[in-house]
Amino acid sequence: MFDWSDFVQVLASTNIEFEHLKVVELAQAILESGWGTSKLFKLHGNPFGMKYRPEMSQIASPIEYDASDGKGIYCKFATLSDAVKGYWIFIDRPIYSGWRDNSATPEDFIRFIAFAGYIGGPFDGTEADRERKEKYINKVLNLIPEAEELLENANSSPIEKPIWKNKGVMLEVGHGPNPNGWEPGAVGVGGVREYDLNWVAAEAAKSVLDEVGVPCIITDFGGINGNGLYNIGRTAANYDVFCSIHHNSATVNAQGAEVLVHRTKADAEDLELSSLMSAEIANELGIRDRIANGRDPGLNLGVLSGAEDTNVRVSVLAELYFIHVPVPDTTDWSTRGGEAIARAILKWLAKTSSSNWN
Ligand SMILES: [Zn+2]
């Protein structure tokens, strides 16, 4: 069963082309679903009373449904995110072509699509049809203040039940500044520097976490003289997850992802995040998951030694892929690898969060 407040939450946190039109999308959903009480919404995730059209096959499946105005074939959405995006695919069909030129205000937009055919087909020139369309437009416009309020409240709490327990996620950019001077890490094909790619991956991971409201900071702390890596790890104190981000290099022709833990200080939770993350990166990039294939994830890494000596819940070091062998596009790979890191962290946080609210 789909839940109305989940729908509002998903709509609020989804990026759409014209942010200022979200209120219309929500106002129409309120009107068509009766604040989420329609069966079409509850059972099929469709709050818009949206009929099925061939163009919708990319995001919805057809379902026969008996609506108040008769039986028809409607859109069934697998997720609420599909419903939010499906609305705009519906609007992008030829019947509404030109809507972007009529989207300066919510009113311009709803007027344009109502007359283009959203309500009772394209305007037929009669007074009766004009009245019908104006009536609908007014109903939608009257709901806009309430839609605005719902979206505002939703935006203030992106995740209702926090899946993190402490300060959230710390991503550490490997190499760069360190106590003994600046160093680039590994240097790959074409002179690409590991340090630069570590930043690309860290920023991509952070943006995924930001989007769902999980607190995340990136650190590029260089440590303190004499005990650099260990002290970098110590900054993980009070975080849920510490992840040091690296790219690999070797003298043999290897390709694959691996996520390491401290050899003696890691526990079962560190190992679980290691295998989740290694699988997620390997799957995203279509490369070998070295951890799943027998590589021992435990190594005596100074940065993880420092992290494990704090109260951080888990700490890992991700080696996204090998940069000494050619890949199609390092920036693209590191971006996608970074996003995979974030997804694995979210999976781990969600899995271990239940004690938060029982
Ligand atoms: Zn490295």
Tab-separated table of C-alpha atoms and ligand atoms in Angstrom:
chain	number	residue	atom	x	y	z
A	1	MET	CA	0.000	0.000	0.000
A	2	PHE	CA	1.311	3.413	-0.923
A	3	ASP	CA	1.315	6.091	1.720
A	4	TRP	CA	0.413	9.721	1.088
A	5	SER	CA	3.075	11.279	3.315
A	6	ASP	CA	5.703	9.105	1.613
A	7	PHE	CA	4.547	10.486	-1.712
A	8	VAL	CA	4.869	14.082	-0.506
A	9	GLN	CA	8.322	13.288	0.869
A	10	VAL	CA	9.507	11.690	-2.368
A	11	LEU	CA	8.114	14.552	-4.447
A	12	ALA	CA	9.828	17.089	-2.185
A	13	SER	CA	13.202	15.398	-2.496
A	14	THR	CA	13.138	14.591	-6.222
A	15	ASN	CA	14.901	16.955	-8.592
A	16	ILE	CA	12.615	18.020	-11.425
A	17	GLU	CA	13.277	20.305	-14.392
A	18	PHE	CA	11.224	23.238	-13.072
A	19	GLU	CA	11.289	23.306	-9.287
A	20	HIS	CA	8.576	26.003	-9.182
A	21	LEU	CA	6.096	23.630	-10.854
A	22	LYS	CA	6.268	21.032	-8.072
A	23	VAL	CA	3.370	22.763	-6.344
A	24	VAL	CA	1.152	22.167	-9.383
A	25	GLU	CA	2.147	18.529	-9.556
A	26	LEU	CA	1.241	18.172	-5.884
A	27	ALA	CA	-1.971	20.217	-6.145
A	28	GLN	CA	-3.138	17.980	-8.993
A	29	ALA	CA	-2.240	14.904	-6.969
A	30	ILE	CA	-4.246	16.206	-3.986
A	31	LEU	CA	-7.229	16.835	-6.223
A	32	GLU	CA	-7.108	13.607	-8.241
A	33	SER	CA	-6.338	11.252	-5.361
A	34	GLY	CA	-8.364	12.971	-2.625
A	35	TRP	CA	-5.272	13.560	-0.481
A	36	GLY	CA	-4.009	10.064	-1.251
A	37	THR	CA	-7.217	8.216	-0.416
A	38	SER	CA	-8.011	6.860	-3.891
A	39	LYS	CA	-7.474	3.168	-4.559
A	40	LEU	CA	-5.596	4.052	-7.729
A	41	PHE	CA	-3.010	5.762	-5.532
A	42	LYS	CA	-2.984	3.330	-2.623
A	43	LEU	CA	-2.770	0.176	-4.736
A	44	HIS	CA	-1.024	1.381	-7.874
A	45	GLY	CA	1.010	4.420	-6.811
A	46	ASN	CA	-0.826	6.712	-9.232
A	47	PRO	CA	-2.064	9.874	-7.478
A	48	PHE	CA	-2.726	11.736	-10.735
A	49	GLY	CA	-5.573	9.643	-12.144
A	50	MET	CA	-3.220	9.266	-15.076
A	51	LYS	CA	-4.341	7.078	-17.981
A	52	TYR	CA	-1.827	4.722	-19.555
A	53	ARG	CA	-0.250	5.821	-22.836
A	54	PRO	CA	2.393	3.987	-24.914
A	55	GLU	CA	5.018	6.607	-24.021
A	56	MET	CA	4.576	5.634	-20.364
A	57	SER	CA	5.939	2.109	-20.917
A	58	GLN	CA	9.425	3.300	-19.896
A	59	ILE	CA	8.279	4.012	-16.339
A	60	ALA	CA	4.790	2.562	-15.729
A	61	SER	CA	2.789	-0.552	-16.482
A	62	PRO	CA	-0.864	-0.618	-17.605
A	63	ILE	CA	-3.544	-1.579	-15.109
A	64	GLU	CA	-7.297	-1.858	-15.595
A	65	TYR	CA	-9.012	0.246	-12.995
A	66	ASP	CA	-12.593	1.187	-12.298
A	67	ALA	CA	-12.522	4.920	-11.628
A	68	SER	CA	-15.496	7.110	-10.725
A	69	ASP	CA	-15.795	8.092	-14.379
A	70	GLY	CA	-15.706	4.521	-15.671
A	71	LYS	CA	-13.321	1.662	-16.350
A	72	GLY	CA	-10.098	2.441	-18.085
A	73	ILE	CA	-6.459	1.504	-18.477
A	74	TYR	CA	-4.386	3.518	-16.029
A	75	CYS	CA	-0.701	3.847	-15.123
A	76	LYS	CA	0.603	1.608	-12.362
A	77	PHE	CA	3.886	2.765	-10.813
A	78	ALA	CA	6.308	0.437	-9.024
A	79	THR	CA	7.690	3.219	-6.843
A	80	LEU	CA	6.596	6.701	-5.792
A	81	SER	CA	9.724	8.089	-7.380
A	82	ASP	CA	8.533	6.623	-10.699
A	83	ALA	CA	5.168	8.321	-10.149
A	84	VAL	CA	6.815	11.709	-9.564
A	85	LYS	CA	8.957	11.348	-12.697
A	86	GLY	CA	6.188	9.669	-14.697
A	87	TYR	CA	4.073	12.788	-14.425
A	88	TRP	CA	6.670	14.723	-16.423
A	89	ILE	CA	7.000	11.964	-19.014
A	90	PHE	CA	3.231	12.164	-19.418
A	91	ILE	CA	3.463	15.950	-19.861
A	92	ASP	CA	6.300	15.602	-22.377
A	93	ARG	CA	4.022	13.827	-24.872
A	94	PRO	CA	3.251	15.592	-28.189
A	95	ILE	CA	-0.253	16.637	-27.071
A	96	TYR	CA	1.349	19.051	-24.586
A	97	SER	CA	4.167	20.246	-26.830
A	98	GLY	CA	4.926	23.868	-26.080
A	99	TRP	CA	4.340	23.488	-22.336
A	100	ARG	CA	7.852	24.709	-21.558
A	101	ASP	CA	7.007	28.023	-23.233
A	102	ASN	CA	3.990	28.289	-20.953
A	103	SER	CA	5.590	27.456	-17.644
A	104	ALA	CA	6.607	30.837	-16.194
A	105	THR	CA	4.146	30.461	-13.325
A	106	PRO	CA	2.173	27.529	-11.909
A	107	GLU	CA	-0.992	29.163	-13.266
A	108	ASP	CA	0.416	29.533	-16.798
A	109	PHE	CA	1.359	25.877	-16.725
A	110	ILE	CA	-1.906	24.417	-15.422
A	111	ARG	CA	-3.912	26.624	-17.807
A	112	PHE	CA	-1.822	25.476	-20.749
A	113	ILE	CA	-2.108	21.754	-20.048
A	114	ALA	CA	-5.807	21.950	-19.136
A	115	PHE	CA	-6.602	23.551	-22.492
A	116	ALA	CA	-4.182	21.295	-24.380
A	117	GLY	CA	-6.140	18.263	-23.253
A	118	TYR	CA	-5.480	17.239	-19.641
A	119	ILE	CA	-9.149	17.840	-18.943
A	120	GLY	CA	-11.533	16.315	-21.477
A	121	GLY	CA	-9.231	16.442	-24.480
A	122	PRO	CA	-8.037	19.484	-26.457
A	123	PHE	CA	-10.193	22.636	-26.209
A	124	ASP	CA	-13.059	22.320	-28.706
A	125	GLY	CA	-13.935	26.027	-28.812
A	126	THR	CA	-17.275	25.726	-27.019
A	127	GLU	CA	-18.271	27.724	-23.954
A	128	ALA	CA	-19.143	24.507	-22.088
A	129	ASP	CA	-15.667	23.125	-22.629
A	130	ARG	CA	-14.071	26.405	-21.591
A	131	GLU	CA	-16.087	26.380	-18.364
A	132	ARG	CA	-15.106	22.804	-17.603
A	133	LYS	CA	-11.426	23.594	-18.043
A	134	GLU	CA	-11.594	26.849	-16.046
A	135	LYS	CA	-13.337	25.006	-13.227
A	136	TYR	CA	-10.511	22.492	-13.050
A	137	ILE	CA	-7.859	25.213	-13.219
A	138	ASN	CA	-9.519	27.003	-10.282
A	139	LYS	CA	-9.670	23.857	-8.207
A	140	VAL	CA	-5.956	23.252	-8.747
A	141	LEU	CA	-5.005	26.883	-8.049
A	142	ASN	CA	-7.020	26.862	-4.810
A	143	LEU	CA	-4.961	23.909	-3.597
A	144	ILE	CA	-1.596	25.517	-4.292
A	145	PRO	CA	-1.184	27.198	-0.867
A	146	GLU	CA	-1.764	23.837	0.806
A	147	ALA	CA	0.604	22.129	-1.605
A	148	GLU	CA	3.248	24.756	-0.798
A	149	GLU	CA	2.859	24.125	2.905
A	150	LEU	CA	3.134	20.348	2.506
A	151	LEU	CA	6.318	20.703	0.457
A	152	GLU	CA	7.852	23.110	2.946
A	153	ASN	CA	7.215	20.771	5.864
A	154	ALA	CA	8.546	17.824	3.899
A	155	ASN	CA	11.719	19.681	2.959
A	156	SER	CA	12.520	20.429	6.559
A	157	SER	CA	12.812	16.719	7.385
A	158	PRO	CA	14.231	14.830	4.377
A	159	ILE	CA	14.379	11.575	6.335
A	160	GLU	CA	11.760	11.047	9.000
A	161	LYS	CA	13.587	8.361	10.894
A	162	PRO	CA	17.326	9.027	10.805
A	163	ILE	CA	19.314	5.996	9.728
A	164	TRP	CA	22.504	7.343	11.287
A	165	LYS	CA	23.120	7.478	15.038
A	166	ASN	CA	26.085	9.785	15.554
A	167	LYS	CA	27.589	12.481	13.326
A	168	GLY	CA	26.995	10.702	10.020
A	169	VAL	CA	29.621	10.006	7.382
A	170	MET	CA	33.209	11.187	7.049
A	171	LEU	CA	34.866	10.704	3.671
A	172	GLU	CA	38.627	11.053	3.656
A	173	VAL	CA	40.388	12.007	0.428
A	174	GLY	CA	43.492	9.843	0.171
A	175	HIS	CA	46.906	11.488	-0.455
A	176	GLY	CA	47.446	15.194	-1.165
A	177	PRO	CA	48.556	17.095	1.912
A	178	ASN	CA	50.336	14.980	4.491
A	179	PRO	CA	52.880	15.592	7.219
A	180	ASN	CA	55.842	14.997	4.930
A	181	GLY	CA	54.657	17.247	2.091
A	182	TRP	CA	52.143	17.019	-0.701
A	183	GLU	CA	51.997	13.824	-2.783
A	184	PRO	CA	49.677	12.758	-5.629
A	185	GLY	CA	49.236	9.082	-4.720
A	186	ALA	CA	49.414	6.720	-7.657
A	187	VAL	CA	49.855	8.167	-11.129
A	188	GLY	CA	47.865	6.346	-13.791
A	189	VAL	CA	47.505	6.134	-17.560
A	190	GLY	CA	48.031	9.533	-19.216
A	191	GLY	CA	49.417	11.015	-16.006
A	192	VAL	CA	46.068	11.036	-14.189
A	193	ARG	CA	46.643	11.573	-10.458
A	194	GLU	CA	45.009	9.349	-7.874
A	195	TYR	CA	44.570	12.317	-5.522
A	196	ASP	CA	42.412	14.184	-8.080
A	197	LEU	CA	40.249	11.120	-8.722
A	198	ASN	CA	39.867	10.571	-4.973
A	199	TRP	CA	38.325	14.045	-4.802
A	200	VAL	CA	35.989	13.309	-7.736
A	201	ALA	CA	34.750	10.158	-5.993
A	202	ALA	CA	34.398	11.866	-2.596
A	203	GLU	CA	32.295	14.688	-4.036
A	204	ALA	CA	30.077	12.272	-5.979
A	205	ALA	CA	29.510	10.216	-2.830
A	206	LYS	CA	28.721	13.301	-0.781
A	207	SER	CA	26.140	14.534	-3.260
A	208	VAL	CA	24.251	11.221	-3.058
A	209	LEU	CA	24.276	11.400	0.752
A	210	ASP	CA	23.291	15.079	0.727
A	211	GLU	CA	20.333	14.293	-1.482
A	212	VAL	CA	18.834	11.928	1.080
A	213	GLY	CA	19.784	14.112	4.031
A	214	VAL	CA	22.474	11.939	5.630
A	215	PRO	CA	25.118	14.270	7.123
A	216	CYS	CA	28.433	13.919	5.320
A	217	ILE	CA	31.707	15.763	5.430
A	218	ILE	CA	34.777	15.402	3.247
A	219	THR	CA	38.142	15.747	4.956
A	220	ASP	CA	41.530	16.261	3.349
A	221	PHE	CA	43.371	16.642	6.650
A	222	GLY	CA	47.075	16.002	6.312
A	223	GLY	CA	47.774	14.620	9.746
A	224	ILE	CA	50.317	15.781	12.267
A	225	ASN	CA	54.069	15.386	11.964
A	226	GLY	CA	55.373	11.944	12.621
A	227	ASN	CA	52.072	10.127	12.920
A	228	GLY	CA	50.240	11.336	9.824
A	229	LEU	CA	47.998	8.521	8.702
A	230	TYR	CA	47.154	7.425	12.215
A	231	ASN	CA	46.132	10.973	13.150
A	232	ILE	CA	44.042	11.350	10.014
A	233	GLY	CA	42.131	8.248	11.118
A	234	ARG	CA	41.637	9.738	14.588
A	235	THR	CA	39.435	12.479	13.092
A	236	ALA	CA	36.776	9.770	12.576
A	237	ALA	CA	35.765	10.121	16.236
A	238	ASN	CA	31.992	10.387	16.776
A	239	TYR	CA	31.094	9.556	13.167
A	240	ASP	CA	29.060	6.550	12.087
A	241	VAL	CA	31.124	5.745	9.037
A	242	PHE	CA	34.696	6.618	8.092
A	243	CYS	CA	35.679	5.857	4.509
A	244	SER	CA	39.106	6.646	3.120
A	245	ILE	CA	38.903	6.954	-0.662
A	246	HIS	CA	41.657	5.689	-2.969
A	247	HIS	CA	42.373	4.342	-6.428
A	248	ASN	CA	44.602	1.356	-6.929
A	249	SER	CA	47.732	0.757	-8.955
A	250	ALA	CA	49.891	-2.316	-9.481
A	251	THR	CA	52.628	-3.691	-11.648
A	252	VAL	CA	50.489	-6.526	-12.954
A	253	ASN	CA	47.583	-6.222	-15.381
A	254	ALA	CA	44.778	-6.280	-12.802
A	255	GLN	CA	41.369	-4.594	-12.694
A	256	GLY	CA	38.861	-4.759	-9.866
A	257	ALA	CA	37.420	-3.096	-6.774
A	258	GLU	CA	38.398	-3.801	-3.201
A	259	VAL	CA	37.396	-2.286	0.118
A	260	LEU	CA	39.834	-2.901	2.953
A	261	VAL	CA	39.547	-3.001	6.739
A	262	HIS	CA	42.129	-2.973	9.501
A	263	ARG	CA	43.713	-6.425	9.853
A	264	THR	CA	43.451	-6.770	13.633
A	265	LYS	CA	41.103	-3.980	14.788
A	266	ALA	CA	38.167	-4.550	12.400
A	267	ASP	CA	35.020	-6.335	13.571
A	268	ALA	CA	32.102	-8.017	11.797
A	269	GLU	CA	30.419	-4.693	11.000
A	270	ASP	CA	33.532	-3.324	9.286
A	271	LEU	CA	33.726	-6.531	7.260
A	272	GLU	CA	30.091	-6.281	6.298
A	273	LEU	CA	30.505	-2.745	4.973
A	274	SER	CA	33.645	-3.855	3.147
A	275	SER	CA	31.836	-6.587	1.261
A	276	LEU	CA	28.737	-4.466	0.585
A	277	MET	CA	30.836	-1.614	-0.777
A	278	SER	CA	33.203	-3.755	-2.799
A	279	ALA	CA	30.220	-5.438	-4.476
A	280	GLU	CA	28.481	-2.130	-5.134
A	281	ILE	CA	31.522	-0.549	-6.791
A	282	ALA	CA	32.369	-3.661	-8.832
A	283	ASN	CA	28.794	-3.977	-10.000
A	284	GLU	CA	28.559	-0.293	-10.950
A	285	LEU	CA	31.791	-0.342	-12.957
A	286	GLY	CA	31.399	-3.856	-14.344
A	287	ILE	CA	34.716	-4.988	-12.858
A	288	ARG	CA	35.836	-7.825	-10.613
A	289	ASP	CA	34.850	-7.731	-6.941
A	290	ARG	CA	38.210	-8.717	-5.482
A	291	ILE	CA	36.828	-9.123	-1.954
A	292	ALA	CA	34.110	-11.547	-3.075
A	293	ASN	CA	36.766	-13.394	-5.022
A	294	GLY	CA	38.951	-14.267	-2.093
A	295	ARG	CA	41.122	-11.211	-1.498
A	296	ASP	CA	41.738	-10.794	2.233
A	297	PRO	CA	40.331	-7.346	3.108
A	298	GLY	CA	42.465	-7.043	6.252
A	299	LEU	CA	45.611	-4.915	6.055
A	300	ASN	CA	47.619	-2.994	8.627
A	301	LEU	CA	46.647	0.439	7.352
A	302	GLY	CA	47.647	3.388	9.530
A	303	VAL	CA	44.612	5.483	8.664
A	304	LEU	CA	42.245	2.662	9.694
A	305	SER	CA	44.295	1.968	12.799
A	306	GLY	CA	43.669	5.542	13.935
A	307	ALA	CA	39.976	5.380	13.023
A	308	GLU	CA	39.456	2.068	14.844
A	309	ASP	CA	40.970	3.596	17.976
A	310	THR	CA	38.043	6.042	18.112
A	311	ASN	CA	34.357	5.366	18.756
A	312	VAL	CA	33.553	5.434	15.004
A	313	ARG	CA	31.082	2.635	14.240
A	314	VAL	CA	32.812	1.376	11.094
A	315	SER	CA	35.881	2.313	9.083
A	316	VAL	CA	36.979	1.122	5.651
A	317	LEU	CA	39.384	2.088	2.890
A	318	ALA	CA	38.001	1.861	-0.643
A	319	GLU	CA	40.223	1.227	-3.664
A	320	LEU	CA	37.771	1.975	-6.463
A	321	TYR	CA	39.671	0.556	-9.436
A	322	PHE	CA	43.176	0.309	-10.882
A	323	ILE	CA	44.336	3.451	-12.683
A	324	HIS	CA	47.505	1.988	-14.190
A	325	VAL	CA	45.359	0.107	-16.730
A	326	PRO	CA	43.294	2.079	-19.275
A	327	VAL	CA	39.584	2.660	-18.543
A	328	PRO	CA	37.142	4.480	-20.880
A	329	ASP	CA	36.866	7.686	-18.806
A	330	THR	CA	38.449	8.103	-15.373
A	331	THR	CA	36.234	11.036	-14.305
A	332	ASP	CA	33.105	9.090	-15.182
A	333	TRP	CA	34.373	5.939	-13.466
A	334	SER	CA	35.362	7.785	-10.304
A	335	THR	CA	32.034	9.624	-10.201
A	336	ARG	CA	30.083	6.392	-10.533
A	337	GLY	CA	32.412	4.616	-8.121
A	338	GLY	CA	31.873	7.410	-5.595
A	339	GLU	CA	28.110	7.144	-5.972
A	340	ALA	CA	28.409	3.401	-5.391
A	341	ILE	CA	30.349	4.084	-2.178
A	342	ALA	CA	27.454	6.252	-0.964
A	343	ARG	CA	24.847	3.637	-1.862
A	344	ALA	CA	26.760	0.976	0.047
A	345	ILE	CA	27.011	3.270	3.075
A	346	LEU	CA	23.264	3.931	2.912
A	347	LYS	CA	22.572	0.190	2.727
A	348	TRP	CA	24.773	-0.445	5.726
A	349	LEU	CA	23.233	2.413	7.735
A	350	ALA	CA	19.720	1.221	6.918
A	351	LYS	CA	20.565	-2.378	7.856
A	352	THR	CA	21.991	-1.404	11.216
A	353	SER	CA	19.558	1.347	12.143
A	354	SER	CA	16.576	-0.644	13.416
A	355	SER	CA	17.574	-0.327	17.072
A	356	ASN	CA	17.116	3.399	16.572
A	357	TRP	CA	13.352	3.369	16.746
A	358	ASN	CA	12.036	0.134	18.163
B	1	ZN	ZN	46.010	5.548	-2.442
